[in-house]
Coordinates of C-alpha atoms and ligand atoms in Angstrom, one line a residue:
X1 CA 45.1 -15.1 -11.3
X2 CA 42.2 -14.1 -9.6
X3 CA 40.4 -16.8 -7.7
X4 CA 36.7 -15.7 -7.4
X5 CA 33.9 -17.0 -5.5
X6 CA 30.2 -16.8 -7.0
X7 CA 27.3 -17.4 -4.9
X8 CA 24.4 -18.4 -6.7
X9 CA 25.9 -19.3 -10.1
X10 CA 23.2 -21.7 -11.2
X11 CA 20.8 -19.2 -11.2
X12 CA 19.1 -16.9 -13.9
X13 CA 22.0 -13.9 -13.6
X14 CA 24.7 -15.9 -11.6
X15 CA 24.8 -18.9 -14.5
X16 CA 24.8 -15.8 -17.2
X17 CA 27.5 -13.7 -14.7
X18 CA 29.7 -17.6 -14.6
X19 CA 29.6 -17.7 -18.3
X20 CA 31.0 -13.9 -18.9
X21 CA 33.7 -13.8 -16.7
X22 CA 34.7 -17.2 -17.3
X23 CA 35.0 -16.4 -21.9
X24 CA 35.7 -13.0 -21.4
X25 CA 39.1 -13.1 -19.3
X26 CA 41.4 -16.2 -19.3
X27 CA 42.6 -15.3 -16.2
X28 CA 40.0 -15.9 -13.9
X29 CA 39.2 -18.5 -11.4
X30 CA 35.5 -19.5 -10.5
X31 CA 34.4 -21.0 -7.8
X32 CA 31.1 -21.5 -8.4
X33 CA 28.6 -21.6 -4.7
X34 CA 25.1 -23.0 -4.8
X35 CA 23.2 -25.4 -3.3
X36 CA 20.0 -25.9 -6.0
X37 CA 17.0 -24.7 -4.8
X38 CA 14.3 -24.9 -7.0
X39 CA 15.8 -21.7 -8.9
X40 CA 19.5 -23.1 -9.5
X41 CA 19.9 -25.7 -12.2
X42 CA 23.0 -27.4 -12.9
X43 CA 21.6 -27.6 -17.3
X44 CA 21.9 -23.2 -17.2
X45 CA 25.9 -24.1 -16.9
X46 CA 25.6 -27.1 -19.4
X47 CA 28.2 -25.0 -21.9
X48 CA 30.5 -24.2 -19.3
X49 CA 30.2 -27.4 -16.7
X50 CA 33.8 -28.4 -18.6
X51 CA 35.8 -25.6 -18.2
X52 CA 38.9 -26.4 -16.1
X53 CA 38.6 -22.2 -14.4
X54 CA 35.2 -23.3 -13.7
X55 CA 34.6 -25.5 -10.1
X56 CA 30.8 -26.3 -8.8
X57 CA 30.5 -26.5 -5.3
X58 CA 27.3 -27.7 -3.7
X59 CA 26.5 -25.6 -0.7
X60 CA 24.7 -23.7 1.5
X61 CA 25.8 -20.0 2.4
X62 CA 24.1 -20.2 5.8
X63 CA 26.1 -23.4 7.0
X64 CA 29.6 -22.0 7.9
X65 CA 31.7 -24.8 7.5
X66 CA 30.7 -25.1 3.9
X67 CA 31.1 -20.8 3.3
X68 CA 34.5 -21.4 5.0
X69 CA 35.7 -24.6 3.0
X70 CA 34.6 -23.0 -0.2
X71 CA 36.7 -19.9 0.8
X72 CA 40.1 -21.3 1.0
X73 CA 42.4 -20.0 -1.7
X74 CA 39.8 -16.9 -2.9
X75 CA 40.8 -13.6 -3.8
X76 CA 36.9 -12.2 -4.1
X77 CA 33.5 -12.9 -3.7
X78 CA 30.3 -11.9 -6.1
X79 CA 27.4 -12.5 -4.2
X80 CA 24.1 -13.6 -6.1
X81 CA 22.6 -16.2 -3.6
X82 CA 19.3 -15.8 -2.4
X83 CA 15.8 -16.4 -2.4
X84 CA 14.5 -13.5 -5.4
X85 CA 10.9 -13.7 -5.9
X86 CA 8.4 -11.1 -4.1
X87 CA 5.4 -13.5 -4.4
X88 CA 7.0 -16.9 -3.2
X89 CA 8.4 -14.1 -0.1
X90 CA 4.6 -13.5 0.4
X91 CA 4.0 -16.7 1.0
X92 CA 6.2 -17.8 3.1
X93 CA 8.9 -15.2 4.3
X94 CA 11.6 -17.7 6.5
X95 CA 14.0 -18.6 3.7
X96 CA 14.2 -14.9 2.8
X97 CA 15.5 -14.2 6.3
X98 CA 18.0 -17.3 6.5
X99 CA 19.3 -16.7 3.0
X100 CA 19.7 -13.6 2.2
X101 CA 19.9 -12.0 5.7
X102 CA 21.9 -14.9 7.8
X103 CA 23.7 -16.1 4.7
X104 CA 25.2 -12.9 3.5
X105 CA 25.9 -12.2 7.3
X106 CA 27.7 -16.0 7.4
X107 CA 29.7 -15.1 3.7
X108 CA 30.3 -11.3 4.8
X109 CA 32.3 -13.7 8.0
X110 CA 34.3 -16.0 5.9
X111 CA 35.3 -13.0 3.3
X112 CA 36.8 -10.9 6.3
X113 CA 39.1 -13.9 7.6
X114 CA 39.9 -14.7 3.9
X115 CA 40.5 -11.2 3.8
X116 CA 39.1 -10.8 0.1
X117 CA 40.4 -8.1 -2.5
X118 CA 36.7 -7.3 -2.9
X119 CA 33.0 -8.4 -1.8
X120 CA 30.3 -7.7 -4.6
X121 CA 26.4 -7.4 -3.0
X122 CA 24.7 -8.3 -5.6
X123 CA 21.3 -6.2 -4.7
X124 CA 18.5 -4.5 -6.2
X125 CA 16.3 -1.7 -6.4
X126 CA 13.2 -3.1 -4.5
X127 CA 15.2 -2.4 -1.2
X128 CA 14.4 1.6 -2.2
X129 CA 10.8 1.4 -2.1
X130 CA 7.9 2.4 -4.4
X131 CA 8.3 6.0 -6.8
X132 CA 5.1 7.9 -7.4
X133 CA 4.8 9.0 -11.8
X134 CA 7.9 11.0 -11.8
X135 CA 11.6 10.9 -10.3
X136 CA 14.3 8.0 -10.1
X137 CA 16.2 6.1 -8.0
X138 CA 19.3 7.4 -6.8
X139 CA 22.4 5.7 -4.5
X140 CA 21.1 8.2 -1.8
X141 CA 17.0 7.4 -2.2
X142 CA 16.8 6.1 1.4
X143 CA 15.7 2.2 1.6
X144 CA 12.0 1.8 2.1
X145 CA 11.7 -2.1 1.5
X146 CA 7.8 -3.2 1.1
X147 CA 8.2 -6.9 0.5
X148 CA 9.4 -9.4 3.0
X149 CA 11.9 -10.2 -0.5
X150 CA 13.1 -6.6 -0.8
X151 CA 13.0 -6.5 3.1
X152 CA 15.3 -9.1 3.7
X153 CA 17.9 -7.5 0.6
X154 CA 17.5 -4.6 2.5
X155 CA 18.6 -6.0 5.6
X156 CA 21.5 -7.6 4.1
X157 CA 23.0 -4.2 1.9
X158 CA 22.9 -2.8 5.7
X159 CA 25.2 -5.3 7.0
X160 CA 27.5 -5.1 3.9
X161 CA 27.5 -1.2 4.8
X162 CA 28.6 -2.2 8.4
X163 CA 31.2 -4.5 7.9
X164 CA 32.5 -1.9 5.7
X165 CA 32.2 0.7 7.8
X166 CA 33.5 -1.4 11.0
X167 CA 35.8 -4.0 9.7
X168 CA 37.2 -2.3 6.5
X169 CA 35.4 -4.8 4.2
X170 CA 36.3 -3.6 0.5
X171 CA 32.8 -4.3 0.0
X172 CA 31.0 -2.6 -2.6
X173 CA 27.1 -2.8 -3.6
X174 CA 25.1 -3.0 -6.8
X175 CA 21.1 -2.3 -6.8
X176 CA 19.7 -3.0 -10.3
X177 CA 16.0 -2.9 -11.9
X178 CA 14.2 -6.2 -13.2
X179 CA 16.2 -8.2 -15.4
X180 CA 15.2 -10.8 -18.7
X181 CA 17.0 -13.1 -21.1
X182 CA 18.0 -16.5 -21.1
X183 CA 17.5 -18.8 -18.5
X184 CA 15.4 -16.7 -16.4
X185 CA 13.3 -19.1 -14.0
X186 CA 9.8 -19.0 -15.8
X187 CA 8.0 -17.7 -12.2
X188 CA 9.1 -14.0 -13.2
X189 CA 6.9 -12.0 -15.5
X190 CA 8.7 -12.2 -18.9
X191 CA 9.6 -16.0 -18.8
X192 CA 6.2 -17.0 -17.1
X193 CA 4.0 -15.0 -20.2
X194 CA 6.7 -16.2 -22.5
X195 CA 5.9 -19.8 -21.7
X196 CA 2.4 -19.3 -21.2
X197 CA 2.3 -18.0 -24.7
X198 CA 4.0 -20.6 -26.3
X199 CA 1.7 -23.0 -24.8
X200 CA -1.7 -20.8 -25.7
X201 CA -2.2 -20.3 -22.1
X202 CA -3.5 -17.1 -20.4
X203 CA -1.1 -14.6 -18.4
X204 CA -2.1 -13.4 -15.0
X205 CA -2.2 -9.7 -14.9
X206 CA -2.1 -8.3 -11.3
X207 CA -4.5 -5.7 -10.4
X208 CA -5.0 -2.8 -13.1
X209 CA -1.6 -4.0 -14.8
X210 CA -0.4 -0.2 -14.5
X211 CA 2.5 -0.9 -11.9
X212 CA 5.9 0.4 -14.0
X213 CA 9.1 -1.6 -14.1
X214 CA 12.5 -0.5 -15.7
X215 CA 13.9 -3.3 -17.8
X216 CA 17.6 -4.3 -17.8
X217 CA 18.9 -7.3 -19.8
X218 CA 20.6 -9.9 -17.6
X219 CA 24.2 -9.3 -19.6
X220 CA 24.4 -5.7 -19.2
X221 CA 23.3 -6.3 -15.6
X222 CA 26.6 -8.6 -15.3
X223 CA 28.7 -6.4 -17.3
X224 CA 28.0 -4.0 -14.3
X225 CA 28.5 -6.6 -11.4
X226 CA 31.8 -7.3 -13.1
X227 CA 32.6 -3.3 -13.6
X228 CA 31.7 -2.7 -10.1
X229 CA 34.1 -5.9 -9.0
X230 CA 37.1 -4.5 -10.9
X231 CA 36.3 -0.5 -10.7
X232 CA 33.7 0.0 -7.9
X233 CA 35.2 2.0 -4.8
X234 CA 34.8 0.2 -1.7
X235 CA 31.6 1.4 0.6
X236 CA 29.9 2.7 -2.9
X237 CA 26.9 1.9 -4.4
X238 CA 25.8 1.5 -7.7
X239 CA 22.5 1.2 -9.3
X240 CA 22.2 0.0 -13.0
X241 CA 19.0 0.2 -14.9
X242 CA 18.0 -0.4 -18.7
X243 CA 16.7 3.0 -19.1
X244 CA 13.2 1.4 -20.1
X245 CA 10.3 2.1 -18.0
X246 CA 6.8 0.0 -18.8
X247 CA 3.5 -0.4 -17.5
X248 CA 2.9 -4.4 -17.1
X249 CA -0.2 -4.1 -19.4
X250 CA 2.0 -2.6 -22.2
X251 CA 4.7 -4.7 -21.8
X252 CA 2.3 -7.6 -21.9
X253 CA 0.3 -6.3 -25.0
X254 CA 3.9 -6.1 -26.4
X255 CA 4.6 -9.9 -25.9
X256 CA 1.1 -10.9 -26.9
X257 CA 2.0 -9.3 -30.2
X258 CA 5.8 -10.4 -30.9
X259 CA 4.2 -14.0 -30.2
X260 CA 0.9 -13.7 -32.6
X261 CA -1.1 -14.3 -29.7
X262 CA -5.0 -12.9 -28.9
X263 CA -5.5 -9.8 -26.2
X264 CA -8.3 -12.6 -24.5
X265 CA -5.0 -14.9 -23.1
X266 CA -4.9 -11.5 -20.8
X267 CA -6.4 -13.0 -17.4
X268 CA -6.1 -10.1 -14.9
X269 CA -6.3 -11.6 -11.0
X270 CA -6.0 -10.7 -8.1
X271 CA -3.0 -7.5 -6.8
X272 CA -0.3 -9.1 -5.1
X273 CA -0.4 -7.6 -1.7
X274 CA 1.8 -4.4 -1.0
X275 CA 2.5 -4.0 -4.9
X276 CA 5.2 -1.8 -5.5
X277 CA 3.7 0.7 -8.6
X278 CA 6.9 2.4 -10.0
X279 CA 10.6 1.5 -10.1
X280 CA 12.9 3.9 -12.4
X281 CA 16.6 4.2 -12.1
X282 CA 19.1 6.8 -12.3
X283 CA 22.3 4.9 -12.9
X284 CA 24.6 8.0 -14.0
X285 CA 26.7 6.8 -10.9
X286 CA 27.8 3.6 -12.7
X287 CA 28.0 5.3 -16.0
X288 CA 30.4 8.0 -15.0
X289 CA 32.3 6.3 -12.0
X290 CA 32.5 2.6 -13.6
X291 CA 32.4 3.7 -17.5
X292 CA 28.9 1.3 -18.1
X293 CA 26.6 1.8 -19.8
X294 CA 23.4 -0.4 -20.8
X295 CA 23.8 -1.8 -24.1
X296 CA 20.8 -4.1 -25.1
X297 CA 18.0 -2.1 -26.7
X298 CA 14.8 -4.0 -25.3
X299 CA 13.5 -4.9 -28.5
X300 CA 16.6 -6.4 -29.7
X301 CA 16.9 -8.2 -26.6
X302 CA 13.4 -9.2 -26.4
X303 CA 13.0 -10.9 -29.4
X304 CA 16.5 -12.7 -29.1
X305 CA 14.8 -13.7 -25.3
X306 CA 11.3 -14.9 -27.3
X307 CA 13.4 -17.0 -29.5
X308 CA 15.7 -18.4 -26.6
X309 CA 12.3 -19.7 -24.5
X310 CA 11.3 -21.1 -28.2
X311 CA 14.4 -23.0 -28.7
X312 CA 15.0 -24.2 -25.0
X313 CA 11.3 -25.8 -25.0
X314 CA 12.4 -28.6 -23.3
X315 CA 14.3 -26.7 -20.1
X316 CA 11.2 -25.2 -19.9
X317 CA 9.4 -28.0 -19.8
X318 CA 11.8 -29.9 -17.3
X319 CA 11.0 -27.5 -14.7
X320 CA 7.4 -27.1 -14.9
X321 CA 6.7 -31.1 -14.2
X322 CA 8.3 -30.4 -11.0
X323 CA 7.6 -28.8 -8.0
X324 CA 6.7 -25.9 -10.1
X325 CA 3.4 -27.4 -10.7
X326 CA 2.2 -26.7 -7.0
X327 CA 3.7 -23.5 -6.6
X328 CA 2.1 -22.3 -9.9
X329 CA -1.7 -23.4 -8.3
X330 CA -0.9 -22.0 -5.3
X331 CA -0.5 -18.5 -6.5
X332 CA -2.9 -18.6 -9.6
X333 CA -5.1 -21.2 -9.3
X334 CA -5.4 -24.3 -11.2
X335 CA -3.3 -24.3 -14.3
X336 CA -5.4 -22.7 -17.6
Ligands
NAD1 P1 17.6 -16.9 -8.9 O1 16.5 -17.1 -8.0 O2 17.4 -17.2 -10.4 O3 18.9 -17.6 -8.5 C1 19.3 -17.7 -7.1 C2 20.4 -18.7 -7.0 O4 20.9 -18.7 -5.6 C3 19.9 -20.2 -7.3 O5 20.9 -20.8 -8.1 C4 19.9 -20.8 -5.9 O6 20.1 -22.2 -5.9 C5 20.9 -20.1 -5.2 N1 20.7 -20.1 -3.7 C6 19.6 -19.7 -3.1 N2 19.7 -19.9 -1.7 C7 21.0 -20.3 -1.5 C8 21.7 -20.7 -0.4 N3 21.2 -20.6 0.8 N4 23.0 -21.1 -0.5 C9 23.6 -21.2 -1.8 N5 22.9 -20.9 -2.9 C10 21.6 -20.5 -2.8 O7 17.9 -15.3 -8.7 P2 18.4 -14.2 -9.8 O8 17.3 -13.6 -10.5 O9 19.5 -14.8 -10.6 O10 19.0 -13.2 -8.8 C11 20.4 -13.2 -8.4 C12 20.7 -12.0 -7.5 O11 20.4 -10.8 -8.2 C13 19.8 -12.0 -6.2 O12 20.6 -11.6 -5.1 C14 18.8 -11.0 -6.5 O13 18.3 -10.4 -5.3 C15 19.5 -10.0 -7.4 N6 18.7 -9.2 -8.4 C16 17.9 -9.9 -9.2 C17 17.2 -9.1 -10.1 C18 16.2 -9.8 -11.1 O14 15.6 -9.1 -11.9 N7 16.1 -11.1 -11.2 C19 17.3 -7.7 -10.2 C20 18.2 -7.1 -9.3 C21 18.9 -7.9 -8.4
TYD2 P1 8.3 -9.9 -11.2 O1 8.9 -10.5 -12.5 O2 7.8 -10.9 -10.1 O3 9.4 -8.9 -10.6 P2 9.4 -7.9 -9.4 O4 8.1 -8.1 -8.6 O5 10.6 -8.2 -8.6 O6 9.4 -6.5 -10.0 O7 7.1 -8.9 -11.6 C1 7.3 -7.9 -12.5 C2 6.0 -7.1 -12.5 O8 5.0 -7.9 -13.1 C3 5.5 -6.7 -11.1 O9 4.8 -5.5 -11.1 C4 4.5 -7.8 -10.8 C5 3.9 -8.1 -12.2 N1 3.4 -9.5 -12.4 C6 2.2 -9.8 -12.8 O10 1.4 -8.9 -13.1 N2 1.8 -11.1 -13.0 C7 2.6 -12.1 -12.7 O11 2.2 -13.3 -12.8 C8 3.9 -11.9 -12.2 C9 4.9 -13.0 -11.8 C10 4.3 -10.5 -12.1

């Protein structure tokens, strides 16, 4: 049985990651790591809160004691925790640093005396840089972080690296493009215009709206994690991408229309500072070396995302009366 323990499991693809390991393979273990910041939320595990392979444990991957405790009895760790959003690392860039640079430093610790099977990084493909209109991402594109987010992700795939390099850590790294789907935290562009839709407000386009994302849906992003856990070579990395590249503008137009909404809820504002303008991924790596492949077509998994926003009105609604509310002016202004 393996005993596994994942940080950040009551976030958007940790809570989605918890859920497919813990129905797809009866002979798995979860320890489940988190402390709840704003973006964790006990109600995205509601489904699997009961499950006697499933344990929630409150804390903090930057206090040691806690990381250590947690670690007793563990076989592996899958590493989601951190802090994920570029613009709330814009405005204030400390808890980037202490989470995902001193936390991962404090887990990549407790894993090596617990002297795990395997470590997962759970990274991304912000810690690469910006593309120009043409190429991809590759596992040897040299890191170019622009945001104090991608930055400090940066930061901490370089200390996974060393601790394999030095220590022997079976530590293996996954970089992945933007993800969607359910019970994404509505601060990221899909669930924010979702929501904004639903309640006839306007969408805040940045800048010109041309800046290119590849989309990914959040399950064929954890099938990788979990392909990279049982497959993935130690030292590798792996990038995963949905093979969909779109301009914000387009994918907004896109959502304006699945909803039956009007072009004039577009409200462009200000660039966010440093805006990356092209991510694009070349994930034949993963495909080859870990036999994934993305699965979700993105209109499929759009829609099924529209109508999981539309049924889940109310966990919506929980989080924006809270602390969201402030946030949400500070970035865009007073609420439409
Ligand atoms: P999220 O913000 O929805 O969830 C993060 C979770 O980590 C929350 O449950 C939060 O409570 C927990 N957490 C934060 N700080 C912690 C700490 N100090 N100790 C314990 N728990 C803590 O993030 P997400 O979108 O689910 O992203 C998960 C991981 O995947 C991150 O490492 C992120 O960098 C990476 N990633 C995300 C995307 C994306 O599109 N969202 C793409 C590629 C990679
Ligand atoms: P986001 O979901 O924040 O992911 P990331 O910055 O990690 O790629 O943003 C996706 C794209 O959408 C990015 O180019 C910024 C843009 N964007 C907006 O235009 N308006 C918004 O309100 C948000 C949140 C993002």
């Amino acid at each position: 049985m393996a005993r596994v323990l994942v940080t950040g499991g009551a976030g958007f693809i940790g809570s989605n990651f918890v859920r497919l390991l813990l129905t797809t393979d009866p002979a798995v273990e979860v320890v489940n790591f988190d402390c709840l910041t704003y973006a964790g939320n006990l109600a995205n595990l509601a489904d699997v809160a009961d499950n006697p392979r499933h344990a929630f444990v409150r804390g903090d991957i930057t206090d040691r004691e806690q990381v250590r405790a947690a670690m007793r009895g563990v076989t592996d760790v899958i590493h989601f925790a951190a802090e994920s959003h570029v613009d709330r690392s814009i405005q204030d860039s400390g808890p980037f640093v202490r989470t995902n640079v001193t936390g991962t430093q404090i887990l990549l610790d407790a894993a090596r005396e617990a002297k795990v099977s395997k470590y997962v990084q759970v990274s991304t493909d912000e810690v690469y840089g910006s593309l120009g209109a043409t190429g991809l991402f590759t596992e040897e594109t040299p890191l170019q972080p622009n945001s104090p987010y991608s930055a400090s992700k940066a930061g901490a795939d370089l200390l996974v690296r060393a601790y394999h390099h030095t220590f022997g850590l079976p530590a293996v790294t996954t970089r992945c493009s933007n993800n969607y789907g359910p019970y994404q935290f509505p601060e990221k562009l899909i669930p924010l215009f979702v929501s904004n839709l639903l309640a006839d407000e306007s969408v805040p386009v940045y800048g010109d709206g041309m800046q290119i994302r590849d989309w990914i849906h959040v399950l064929d992003h954890c099938r990788g994690v979990e392909a990279a856990w049982r497959e993935g070579m130690p030292g590798e990395v792996y990038n995963f991408g949905g093979r969909c590249e779109m301009p914000n503008i387009e994918l907004t137009k896109l959502l304006l229309k699945l909803l039956g909404k009007p072009d004039s809820l577009i409200r462009y504002v200000k660039d966010r500072p440093g805006h990356d303008r092209r991510y694009a991924i070349d994930c034949s790596k993963a495909e080859r070396d870990l036999g994934w492949t993305p699965r979700v077509p993105f209109d499929r998994g759009l829609a099924e995302t529209i109508d999981w926003y539309r049924a889940n009105a109310a966990w919506v609604a929980e989080i924006k009366s809270g602390a969201y509310r402030e946030y949400y002016e500070k970035q865009y202004g007073k609420l439409a």
